[in-house]
Amino acid sequence: MSARHERKGTHLMAEHMQHDGQHNVGAGKHSRGREEGEIQARIVRPKPVRAVSNAHGEAEGGKSGQSRSGTTMPGVQTDWDPYTAAGFSEASHGHHHHRSHRALITVLCVVAALVVALGVSGYLFYKSAKAVAADASSLVPEATAFSKSLTSGDTSSLQASAEKIEGLSSSMEEETRSPLWSAATLVPVVGSDISSVRRLASAAHDLSSKVVTPAAQELSGITMKSVFSNGKIDIATVQTLCNTVSKLQPEIDSAAKRVDALGTAKLDQLKDPIGKARAALDELDAAATGAAAVAPTLPAMLGADGARTYLVVAQNNSEIRSTGGFPGARMLLTIDNGRITLGNFEAVGAHFAPGTIPLTDEEYHVVNDIMQTGATFAPGDVNAVPSFPRAAQLMKWCWEAEGNDKVDGVVAIDPVFLQSLLSLTGGVTTDDGTVVDGTNAAEVLLNKTYYLPTDEQDPFFTEVASLAMNKVMSLLGSVSTADLAQTVEDGISQGRFLIYMDDTDEESAITALGAEGEVNQDSHNPVTGFYIYDKTGSKLDWYLDMRSNVSEPTVNADGTKSYQVTVTLHNTTTLEQMKNELPAYITGLLPESHNYSMVTSYLAMAPAGGTITDFKVDANEVNSEAEATLYGNDVWAGYVNIYPSATATFTYTVTCAAGASDLSMWMTPTGRSFE
């Protein structure tokens, strides 16, 4: 019986009982009869009982209209009985209702137990996850510090760092191997991230036990002083460093690939730690790969198999060239079994007859016909070509063609890099009392020198450069290894410290270190270059502000990516300066003949497998603009005049090969930044 029917039946019984009570009492008793009837109506309410029907559908234990005792209930109609049809239905429902209550209670108990269990598990997992996160946060800086110590050669703190890394990584792996973490990987949405954390912890522990601890044991105690002191490199110690890193490189590479395979986390809380771990491992992997590549050839390059001689070239960024600057000063550096001997800087040699310097046909067309440089005859112009290995080969050819001894390679530095070295070793003082140090070397060599009388400029430049190089070589063993490593790394990445080796295997090792200065030849990792050359014959490029901007890519239908590139060359001089303030050696000869402008040749190079389109130049004067091919790359070249306080703007579209990574930008390094 439904609740609605039960209420209806009860209400009818109450009405009948109230009606009979009103007729069986006297008039004087009417009020009391009504009251008694109301009392009966309140207390007489049928309750469902268990009833078993017989074959006729009658309830056993009584006929219709009778109570369970067999007597007819007064005031109740005999054609209605809550214990017959409707009553049976309610009674039967009551039986199942009790049974359902018991089942529901059982289910609720199970659910409650599950909720409690899940709550406890969730709390325990939360605590475990917080512990792992704390360990990971502490591990990243420790691993970064260890990596820098390992790759820089400063191993004094390796052992202590290794012990910290071992403790943190072991704790992480132990936590993430628990059943709680296994169960958490099954949770929708975040399960994959939980798996990533477990794999990251496993990779960290493997890296600790297979790389960090062995490296600390083998290299602990090696310092910069044990590598270099008294002008001599200890080849055996250097070899130990390289061999150890080379031996461990496969394990480092394996860990880096495991972390790279984790992909992008869905949870924001995991994106940062995974990203940092990936970056740290990639950096260590790159350094270890470079060390492994250079290890077999390094002893020979340091004179272990006989003396080596290298041509050191100082590139002057005030008279800009594609690879950095005018190679106006040169000196010899000899290494014999690690012992370093420096010669004196001297001015670049005299010109050859036009067409004498052995450029390739492509090089001749681009740097001579289009850019209109003097690279076919002037030793100071050969690095108008943007490839440093080719420029170094031409420098070597010029040196030897002048009657000098054969050299085994070329090392190029600029005053900005020299200044950074002096900031580590301390400054020098010239014969005239000028102090040159880590705060002013670039300005002295690239600008202040040219305020001297003309016949004093080259001697002063070579004196400063020689003093600085000797200071660096004499004190290199006493400087911070980490600081020196960072300085060298910055110099290489900025194109201010470049190396060319004549031996093919040794040049491959230099390429692995990233110090070769080659134009982009890898279509999968595209780099677009913008190179410039001073055509004015001046030292005006100290005042050149050069900037670039590369847009976000547009993905084309064929899978290639296109980028909008903008390069600006701003002449920061004023007409007043050019006419009345700057020395003639800075402005160049007869500046009025070209409206006191910077005359600058340019070369925009597409990445390997890419193209340059929609090339446009906005400048005071645009000359000799043309498209060509150089080293297999698409290029646009020419030269412009940039008046005082004016800007030349270059805009073009670079399209990279399908499947290539994001485009990078490379520009000729200038003497200073205006940003």
XYZ file of C-alpha atoms in Angstrom:
675
model
C 0.000 0.000 0.000
C 1.313 3.419 -0.856
C 1.608 6.099 1.793
C -1.179 8.024 0.082
C -3.563 4.985 0.262
C -2.647 4.240 3.896
C -3.511 7.792 4.895
C -6.821 7.571 2.982
C -7.872 4.270 4.675
C -7.046 5.565 8.112
C -9.024 8.723 7.513
C -12.143 6.732 6.440
C -12.015 4.511 9.555
C -11.767 7.546 11.749
C -14.794 9.108 10.064
C -16.937 5.951 10.558
C -16.008 5.613 14.201
C -16.724 9.267 14.834
C -20.132 8.934 13.105
C -21.245 5.906 15.240
C -20.159 7.618 18.441
C -22.335 10.596 17.627
C -25.497 8.422 17.165
C -25.147 6.107 20.201
C -25.145 8.816 22.848
C -27.918 11.090 24.012
C -28.377 14.647 22.974
C -27.084 15.782 26.332
C -24.042 13.723 25.753
C -23.463 14.979 22.179
C -20.403 16.972 23.006
C -18.783 14.187 24.985
C -19.693 11.646 22.292
C -17.989 13.812 19.695
C -14.985 14.041 21.982
C -14.837 10.289 22.534
C -15.206 9.736 18.807
C -12.301 12.068 18.210
C -10.281 10.134 20.785
C -11.098 6.884 19.002
C -10.221 8.471 15.708
C -6.845 9.332 17.149
C -6.080 5.951 18.689
C -7.692 3.473 16.288
C -5.245 3.341 13.328
C -4.695 0.028 11.535
C -1.098 -1.161 11.451
C 0.118 -3.529 8.786
C 0.637 -7.092 10.025
C 1.921 -10.133 8.291
C -1.022 -11.887 6.653
C -1.025 -15.089 4.631
C -3.771 -15.425 2.074
C -5.512 -18.720 1.346
C -6.308 -20.175 -2.037
C -9.302 -17.833 -2.358
C -7.341 -14.761 -1.676
C -8.797 -14.382 1.859
C -6.598 -13.568 4.755
C -6.178 -16.517 7.076
C -7.224 -15.910 10.666
C -10.407 -13.958 9.903
C -13.186 -13.078 7.444
C -13.898 -9.772 5.981
C -15.117 -7.265 8.555
C -13.613 -9.143 11.492
C -10.659 -8.407 13.635
C -7.898 -10.954 14.084
C -9.839 -12.193 17.187
C -12.917 -12.911 15.048
C -15.184 -10.212 16.486
C -16.725 -7.539 14.387
C -15.281 -4.138 15.199
C -18.064 -1.692 16.124
C -18.636 1.239 13.795
C -16.652 -0.281 10.930
C -18.270 -1.140 7.634
C -17.955 -4.825 6.810
C -17.117 -4.241 3.118
C -13.692 -2.694 3.931
C -10.775 -4.358 5.689
C -7.248 -3.133 5.656
C -6.058 -6.710 6.153
C -7.602 -8.030 2.935
C -6.521 -6.902 -0.558
C -4.989 -3.555 0.315
C -3.849 -4.742 3.690
C -2.058 -7.731 2.197
C -0.267 -5.510 -0.240
C 0.985 -3.259 2.554
C 1.962 -6.199 4.720
C 3.901 -7.799 1.895
C 5.663 -4.456 1.193
C 6.591 -4.185 4.858
C 8.501 -7.485 4.666
C 10.602 -6.313 1.719
C 10.956 -2.875 3.272
C 12.734 -4.360 6.317
C 14.937 -6.490 4.103
C 15.795 -3.426 1.929
C 16.679 -1.479 5.053
C 19.136 -4.188 6.076
C 20.705 -4.223 2.569
C 20.900 -0.430 2.487
C 22.568 -0.342 5.870
C 25.107 -2.917 4.666
C 25.844 -0.876 1.528
C 26.164 2.312 3.539
C 28.597 0.620 5.889
C 30.703 -0.583 2.972
C 30.609 2.876 1.372
C 31.505 4.491 4.665
C 34.428 2.107 5.052
C 35.555 2.886 1.519
C 35.243 6.615 2.117
C 37.301 6.317 5.272
C 39.865 4.141 3.499
C 40.029 6.482 0.540
C 40.225 9.468 2.826
C 43.110 7.945 4.752
C 44.803 6.857 1.513
C 44.233 10.256 -0.032
C 45.728 11.954 2.971
C 48.703 9.617 2.983
C 49.219 10.134 -0.760
C 48.971 13.890 -0.278
C 51.684 13.721 2.375
C 53.809 11.493 0.148
C 53.363 13.784 -2.855
C 54.377 16.805 -0.777
C 57.493 14.971 0.361
C 58.404 14.084 -3.232
C 57.779 17.662 -4.347
C 60.035 18.969 -1.587
C 62.781 16.522 -2.547
C 62.442 17.466 -6.214
C 62.647 21.171 -5.401
C 65.868 20.567 -3.485
C 67.251 18.186 -6.099
C 67.103 20.530 -9.106
C 69.540 23.182 -7.769
C 71.839 20.472 -6.426
C 71.893 18.736 -9.812
C 72.493 22.038 -11.609
C 75.394 22.867 -9.301
C 76.842 19.385 -9.775
C 76.548 19.717 -13.553
C 78.359 23.048 -13.562
C 81.096 21.703 -11.304
C 81.530 18.645 -13.485
C 81.658 20.465 -16.814
C 83.784 23.355 -15.536
C 86.408 21.164 -13.895
C 85.870 22.577 -10.392
C 85.411 19.291 -8.544
C 86.131 20.465 -5.000
C 82.484 20.220 -3.962
C 81.483 17.169 -5.998
C 81.494 14.657 -3.140
C 79.262 16.682 -0.830
C 76.906 17.481 -3.682
C 76.785 13.829 -4.750
C 75.781 12.707 -1.253
C 72.909 15.203 -1.178
C 71.719 14.124 -4.611
C 71.887 10.445 -3.624
C 69.803 11.052 -0.502
C 67.163 13.119 -2.278
C 66.837 10.825 -5.298
C 66.645 7.690 -3.116
C 63.907 9.272 -1.034
C 61.953 10.218 -4.156
C 62.185 6.762 -5.671
C 61.249 5.019 -2.416
C 58.164 7.195 -2.019
C 56.980 6.799 -5.610
C 57.391 2.998 -5.634
C 54.769 2.558 -2.904
C 51.337 0.963 -3.586
C 49.732 4.372 -3.018
C 51.518 5.735 -6.085
C 50.732 2.601 -8.104
C 47.039 3.047 -7.337
C 47.198 6.758 -8.109
C 48.329 6.045 -11.677
C 44.836 4.599 -12.323
C 43.074 7.847 -11.462
C 41.498 9.411 -14.579
C 43.087 12.564 -16.040
C 45.973 12.851 -13.565
C 47.109 9.219 -13.677
C 49.521 9.871 -16.538
C 51.103 12.730 -14.590
C 51.550 10.470 -11.573
C 53.302 7.967 -13.849
C 55.541 10.767 -15.120
C 56.576 11.634 -11.576
C 57.434 7.988 -10.906
C 59.524 7.767 -14.080
C 61.226 11.054 -13.238
C 62.112 9.789 -9.769
C 63.464 6.552 -11.237
C 65.590 8.450 -13.776
C 66.929 10.715 -11.035
C 67.927 7.758 -8.889
C 69.628 5.980 -11.799
C 71.474 9.165 -12.704
C 72.600 9.529 -9.110
C 73.904 5.978 -8.756
C 75.355 5.590 -12.270
C 76.701 9.094 -12.950
C 76.818 11.408 -9.954
C 78.411 9.081 -7.415
C 81.034 7.587 -9.798
C 81.962 11.040 -11.101
C 82.399 12.389 -7.587
C 84.594 9.452 -6.630
C 86.846 9.728 -9.696
C 87.132 13.507 -9.953
C 86.851 14.813 -6.413
C 89.675 17.163 -5.502
C 90.536 18.358 -9.007
C 90.722 22.165 -9.136
C 91.581 24.757 -11.739
C 95.024 25.094 -10.193
C 95.700 21.403 -10.744
C 94.615 21.817 -14.367
C 96.520 25.025 -15.131
C 99.356 26.696 -13.266
C 102.540 28.588 -14.101
C 101.590 28.861 -17.754
C 101.220 25.101 -18.196
C 98.223 22.859 -18.724
C 98.397 19.481 -16.958
C 97.408 17.234 -19.840
C 96.974 14.127 -17.661
C 94.463 15.875 -15.406
C 92.567 17.276 -18.370
C 92.493 13.799 -19.888
C 91.083 12.362 -16.656
C 88.318 14.951 -16.700
C 87.437 14.299 -20.328
C 87.622 10.502 -20.057
C 85.396 10.410 -16.989
C 82.745 12.621 -18.545
C 83.031 10.676 -21.808
C 82.544 7.359 -19.986
C 79.471 8.637 -18.176
C 77.935 10.341 -21.211
C 75.803 7.333 -22.350
C 74.098 7.180 -18.939
C 73.527 10.934 -18.998
C 72.082 10.695 -22.492
C 69.800 7.823 -21.459
C 68.435 9.784 -18.498
C 67.919 12.870 -20.668
C 65.932 10.850 -23.211
C 63.796 9.289 -20.472
C 62.884 12.709 -19.127
C 62.321 14.138 -22.619
C 59.871 11.278 -23.264
C 57.674 12.354 -20.332
C 55.984 14.947 -22.534
C 53.987 17.848 -21.143
C 52.285 17.420 -17.773
C 48.568 18.173 -17.404
C 48.939 19.477 -13.858
C 50.461 22.933 -13.587
C 52.274 21.869 -10.419
C 54.281 19.328 -12.426
C 55.064 21.396 -15.522
C 57.706 23.504 -13.808
C 59.701 20.741 -12.042
C 59.630 18.471 -15.093
C 60.649 21.395 -17.293
C 63.532 22.294 -14.990
C 64.696 18.690 -14.803
C 64.546 18.416 -18.591
C 66.533 21.646 -19.058
C 69.186 20.648 -16.511
C 69.625 17.207 -18.048
C 69.726 18.554 -21.590
C 72.419 21.039 -20.564
C 74.459 18.320 -18.871
C 73.951 15.977 -21.824
C 75.151 18.622 -24.283
C 78.223 19.345 -22.165
C 79.008 15.664 -21.728
C 78.539 15.045 -25.448
C 80.957 17.870 -26.217
C 83.490 16.568 -23.705
C 83.183 13.057 -25.107
C 83.746 14.385 -28.619
C 86.831 16.421 -27.713
C 88.426 13.869 -25.363
C 90.201 11.768 -28.036
C 91.802 14.776 -29.756
C 92.419 17.159 -26.856
C 95.885 15.904 -25.838
C 97.197 16.412 -29.368
C 95.664 19.907 -29.532
C 97.494 20.721 -26.288
C 100.821 19.577 -27.707
C 101.043 16.090 -26.207
C 102.306 14.678 -29.515
C 104.497 17.642 -30.413
C 104.325 21.422 -30.360
C 101.248 23.132 -31.802
C 101.131 26.701 -33.115
C 97.939 28.743 -33.411
C 97.254 32.146 -34.918
C 95.373 34.341 -32.424
C 93.372 37.123 -34.088
C 91.827 40.107 -32.301
C 88.607 41.113 -34.090
C 87.847 44.837 -33.847
C 84.057 45.322 -33.647
C 84.328 49.072 -34.267
C 85.141 48.229 -37.865
C 82.643 45.429 -38.199
C 83.052 42.244 -40.241
C 80.633 39.357 -40.735
C 82.343 37.145 -38.134
C 82.864 39.989 -35.647
C 85.370 42.648 -36.624
C 88.421 43.789 -38.532
C 91.262 41.281 -37.796
C 93.732 44.089 -37.295
C 96.038 42.475 -34.709
C 97.541 38.974 -34.769
C 99.918 36.946 -32.619
C 101.209 33.380 -32.320
C 100.363 31.033 -29.464
C 102.473 27.870 -29.094
C 101.622 24.870 -26.887
C 104.225 22.174 -26.287
C 103.132 19.359 -23.969
C 100.814 21.813 -22.237
C 103.355 24.618 -21.889
C 101.951 27.857 -23.387
C 104.125 30.504 -25.022
C 102.660 33.769 -26.312
C 104.139 35.944 -29.024
C 103.459 39.658 -29.445
C 100.482 41.123 -31.252
C 101.315 42.716 -34.574
C 99.282 44.578 -37.182
C 97.573 42.740 -40.031
C 99.636 42.292 -43.189
C 99.694 44.309 -46.407
C 97.306 43.878 -49.327
C 97.730 41.315 -52.076
C 96.956 41.886 -55.710
C 93.173 41.886 -56.408
C 91.822 38.365 -56.881
C 94.791 36.738 -55.141
C 93.054 35.535 -51.975
C 91.444 32.155 -52.823
C 87.707 32.758 -52.469
C 85.287 30.237 -53.963
C 83.148 31.354 -56.903
C 80.092 31.671 -54.639
C 82.024 33.669 -52.058
C 83.499 35.935 -54.733
C 80.067 36.662 -56.194
C 78.459 37.489 -52.835
C 81.188 39.362 -50.922
C 82.868 41.016 -53.912
C 80.206 41.592 -56.565
C 77.188 42.258 -54.324
C 78.552 43.400 -50.942
C 81.520 45.116 -52.638
C 84.137 44.296 -49.983
C 87.898 43.963 -50.352
C 87.993 40.273 -49.456
C 89.753 39.282 -52.702
C 92.925 41.206 -51.841
C 92.881 42.560 -48.239
C 93.789 40.234 -45.304
C 91.695 42.499 -43.085
C 88.590 41.854 -45.198
C 88.597 38.064 -45.564
C 86.101 37.641 -42.727
C 83.495 39.404 -44.807
C 82.491 35.786 -45.483
C 80.069 34.742 -42.720
C 81.486 31.246 -42.122
C 84.280 31.427 -39.539
C 85.917 28.153 -40.652
C 86.227 29.618 -44.155
C 87.356 33.004 -42.823
C 89.957 31.255 -40.628
C 91.237 29.255 -43.589
C 91.662 32.519 -45.508
C 93.408 34.167 -42.519
C 95.737 31.172 -42.292
C 96.418 31.400 -46.043
C 97.257 35.109 -45.767
C 99.573 34.528 -42.778
C 101.491 31.752 -44.495
C 101.519 33.582 -47.861
C 103.333 36.433 -46.128
C 106.207 34.029 -45.436
C 105.314 33.045 -41.865
C 105.477 29.515 -40.468
C 102.546 27.139 -40.879
C 99.887 27.272 -38.167
C 97.674 24.429 -36.940
C 94.607 26.550 -36.325
C 93.134 29.986 -35.711
C 91.650 31.407 -32.497
C 89.584 34.612 -32.702
C 88.670 36.817 -29.748
C 87.212 40.310 -29.492
C 87.713 43.088 -26.888
C 84.379 42.289 -25.216
C 85.555 38.731 -24.488
C 88.967 40.013 -23.405
C 87.253 42.388 -20.968
C 85.306 39.498 -19.444
C 88.574 37.595 -18.910
C 90.167 40.638 -17.254
C 87.211 40.820 -14.882
C 88.433 37.449 -13.558
C 92.180 38.084 -13.459
C 92.380 41.795 -12.756
C 93.491 44.605 -15.027
C 96.749 45.836 -16.575
C 98.468 49.218 -16.800
C 100.054 50.491 -20.016
C 103.301 52.438 -20.308
C 101.403 55.736 -20.382
C 99.540 54.856 -17.162
C 96.203 53.830 -18.716
C 94.423 51.226 -16.588
C 92.601 48.608 -18.622
C 90.437 46.123 -16.718
C 87.182 44.208 -16.596
C 85.111 47.398 -16.723
C 86.602 49.343 -19.631
C 88.726 47.147 -21.918
C 86.173 47.110 -24.744
C 85.732 50.889 -24.727
C 89.491 51.534 -24.562
C 90.305 49.184 -27.435
C 87.280 49.932 -29.617
C 86.923 53.686 -29.126
C 89.326 55.591 -26.870
C 92.364 54.324 -28.772
C 91.272 56.326 -31.819
C 91.442 59.627 -29.980
C 95.234 59.166 -29.895
C 97.463 60.481 -32.681
C 97.264 58.168 -35.686
C 100.818 56.849 -35.392
C 100.234 55.839 -31.751
C 97.011 53.904 -32.260
C 98.264 50.539 -33.520
C 101.135 50.363 -30.990
C 98.742 51.189 -28.142
C 96.205 48.597 -29.300
C 98.812 45.841 -29.580
C 100.345 46.795 -26.205
C 96.995 46.540 -24.433
C 96.077 43.281 -26.157
C 99.462 41.704 -25.361
C 99.437 42.821 -21.715
C 95.906 41.530 -21.267
C 96.603 38.125 -22.828
C 99.739 37.644 -20.731
C 97.830 38.615 -17.582
C 95.101 36.118 -18.372
C 97.558 33.291 -19.086
C 99.600 33.933 -15.952
C 96.636 34.011 -13.551
C 94.207 31.601 -15.180
C 94.945 28.862 -12.656
C 93.934 31.058 -9.723
C 90.512 32.138 -10.963
C 87.200 30.501 -10.126
C 86.741 27.531 -12.418
C 82.999 28.035 -12.544
C 83.395 31.721 -13.436
C 85.953 30.930 -16.129
C 83.730 28.215 -17.587
C 80.782 30.625 -17.691
C 82.914 33.324 -19.330
C 84.135 30.928 -22.018
C 80.615 29.593 -22.561
C 79.262 33.129 -22.983
C 82.081 34.021 -25.354
C 81.339 31.002 -27.525
C 77.569 31.514 -27.543
C 77.957 35.195 -28.502
C 80.500 34.505 -31.250
C 83.268 36.379 -29.421
C 85.511 33.329 -28.888
C 85.897 31.163 -31.996
C 88.280 28.300 -32.833
C 89.297 26.682 -36.105
C 91.484 23.551 -36.308
C 93.185 22.561 -39.546
C 92.900 18.862 -38.679
C 89.495 17.475 -39.714
C 88.945 15.342 -36.593
C 89.975 18.182 -34.325
C 87.653 20.582 -36.149
C 84.811 18.098 -35.597
C 85.579 18.192 -31.873
C 85.455 22.005 -31.905
C 82.116 21.812 -33.725
C 80.785 19.521 -30.984
C 81.737 22.225 -28.475
C 79.878 24.849 -30.541
C 82.949 27.073 -30.926
C 83.406 26.697 -34.692
C 81.314 29.683 -35.840
C 79.834 27.913 -38.844
C 76.715 29.106 -40.653
C 73.601 26.991 -40.246
C 73.784 23.645 -42.042
C 71.136 21.734 -40.072
C 67.629 22.026 -41.516
C 66.106 20.418 -38.402
C 67.519 23.149 -36.140
C 67.194 26.265 -38.293
C 69.149 29.469 -37.682
C 68.780 32.548 -39.854
C 71.784 34.858 -39.920
C 72.191 38.580 -40.484
C 75.802 39.619 -41.073
C 77.235 43.098 -41.625
C 80.502 44.609 -42.869
C 81.816 48.166 -42.484
C 82.294 49.604 -45.956
C 83.038 53.127 -44.679
C 86.642 52.419 -43.726
C 86.015 53.861 -40.269
C 85.598 52.969 -36.609
C 81.968 54.132 -36.531
C 80.439 50.786 -35.559
C 81.059 51.543 -31.884
C 78.011 53.787 -32.382
C 75.899 51.162 -34.187
C 72.763 49.890 -32.442
C 71.747 46.594 -34.077
C 68.541 44.773 -33.134
C 66.261 42.067 -34.481
C 62.797 40.619 -33.998
C 61.391 37.265 -35.110
C 57.623 36.681 -35.130
C 55.701 33.618 -34.066
C 55.533 31.070 -36.897
C 52.779 30.618 -39.444
C 52.317 26.942 -40.314
C 51.828 26.465 -44.042
C 49.762 23.784 -45.760
C 52.879 21.790 -46.705
C 54.112 21.677 -43.089
C 56.745 24.381 -43.487
C 56.838 27.309 -41.061
C 57.204 30.969 -42.000
C 58.503 33.761 -39.777
C 58.488 37.519 -40.216
C 61.959 38.895 -39.468
C 62.841 42.534 -38.815
C 66.393 43.850 -38.408
C 67.224 47.474 -37.592
C 70.581 49.240 -37.853
C 70.494 52.573 -36.023
C 73.269 55.144 -36.360
C 73.473 56.727 -32.890
C 75.860 59.503 -33.936
C 74.608 63.036 -34.579
C 75.542 65.283 -37.467
C 77.195 67.634 -34.970
C 79.390 64.810 -33.687
C 80.325 63.729 -37.177
C 81.271 67.245 -38.270
C 82.930 68.649 -35.160
C 83.592 66.115 -32.392
C 84.717 62.687 -33.575
C 88.316 62.141 -34.751
C 88.893 61.504 -38.443
C 90.028 57.932 -37.730
C 86.557 57.219 -36.315
C 84.497 59.009 -38.999
C 86.622 57.689 -41.854
C 88.223 59.628 -44.688
C 86.115 62.258 -46.447
C 82.887 61.542 -44.520
C 81.150 64.409 -46.302
C 81.456 62.454 -49.530
C 78.808 60.048 -48.278
C 76.760 62.484 -46.175
C 78.558 61.531 -42.939
C 76.797 58.179 -43.059
C 77.651 54.671 -42.013
C 78.111 52.704 -45.226
C 77.259 49.143 -44.267
C 77.200 45.979 -46.359
C 74.725 43.320 -45.230
C 74.017 39.650 -45.845
C 70.747 37.996 -44.773
C 71.028 34.201 -44.828
C 68.201 31.672 -44.733
C 68.615 28.514 -42.643
C 69.593 25.260 -44.314
C 66.665 23.992 -46.375
C 64.849 27.326 -46.020
C 64.162 30.426 -48.096
C 63.975 34.202 -47.791
C 61.095 35.982 -49.534
C 59.508 39.444 -49.527
C 62.885 41.043 -48.768
C 62.540 44.808 -48.284
C 65.010 47.519 -47.230
C 64.104 50.969 -45.916
C 67.229 53.159 -45.652
C 68.560 56.573 -46.653
C 70.346 54.962 -49.587
C 69.939 51.372 -50.820
C 72.574 49.913 -53.134
C 73.384 46.692 -54.980
C 70.537 44.588 -53.560
C 70.484 41.013 -54.923
C 69.609 37.392 -54.113
C 72.198 34.614 -54.332
C 73.276 31.252 -52.907
C 76.151 30.790 -50.446
C 77.202 27.484 -48.829
C 73.934 26.044 -50.125
C 71.845 28.649 -48.291
C 69.558 31.268 -49.823
C 70.908 34.811 -49.190
C 70.060 38.444 -49.880
C 72.910 40.961 -49.872
C 73.813 44.550 -50.703
C 74.833 47.712 -48.868
C 73.125 50.788 -47.432
C 73.976 54.314 -46.289
C 72.686 55.215 -42.817
C 72.810 58.935 -42.029
C 73.500 60.251 -38.501
C 70.548 59.542 -36.147
C 68.840 57.505 -38.903
C 67.818 53.845 -39.068
C 67.940 51.222 -41.801
C 65.166 48.634 -41.526
C 65.176 45.200 -43.165
C 61.999 43.106 -43.276
C 61.625 39.676 -44.823
C 59.980 36.276 -44.512
C 62.012 33.224 -43.564
C 60.441 29.852 -44.346
C 61.939 26.741 -42.726
C 61.786 23.139 -43.867
C 58.859 20.968 -42.781
C 59.463 19.283 -39.444
C 62.054 21.839 -38.335
C 62.241 23.116 -34.773
C 61.631 26.784 -33.955
C 63.749 29.327 -35.809
C 66.694 30.999 -34.058
C 68.360 34.282 -35.012
C 72.094 34.991 -35.289
C 73.651 38.413 -35.847
C 77.192 39.711 -36.140
C 78.355 40.588 -32.577
C 78.800 44.331 -32.068
C 81.076 46.139 -29.619
C 78.373 47.146 -27.162
C 74.675 46.869 -26.444
C 72.278 49.819 -26.338
C 69.395 47.859 -24.786
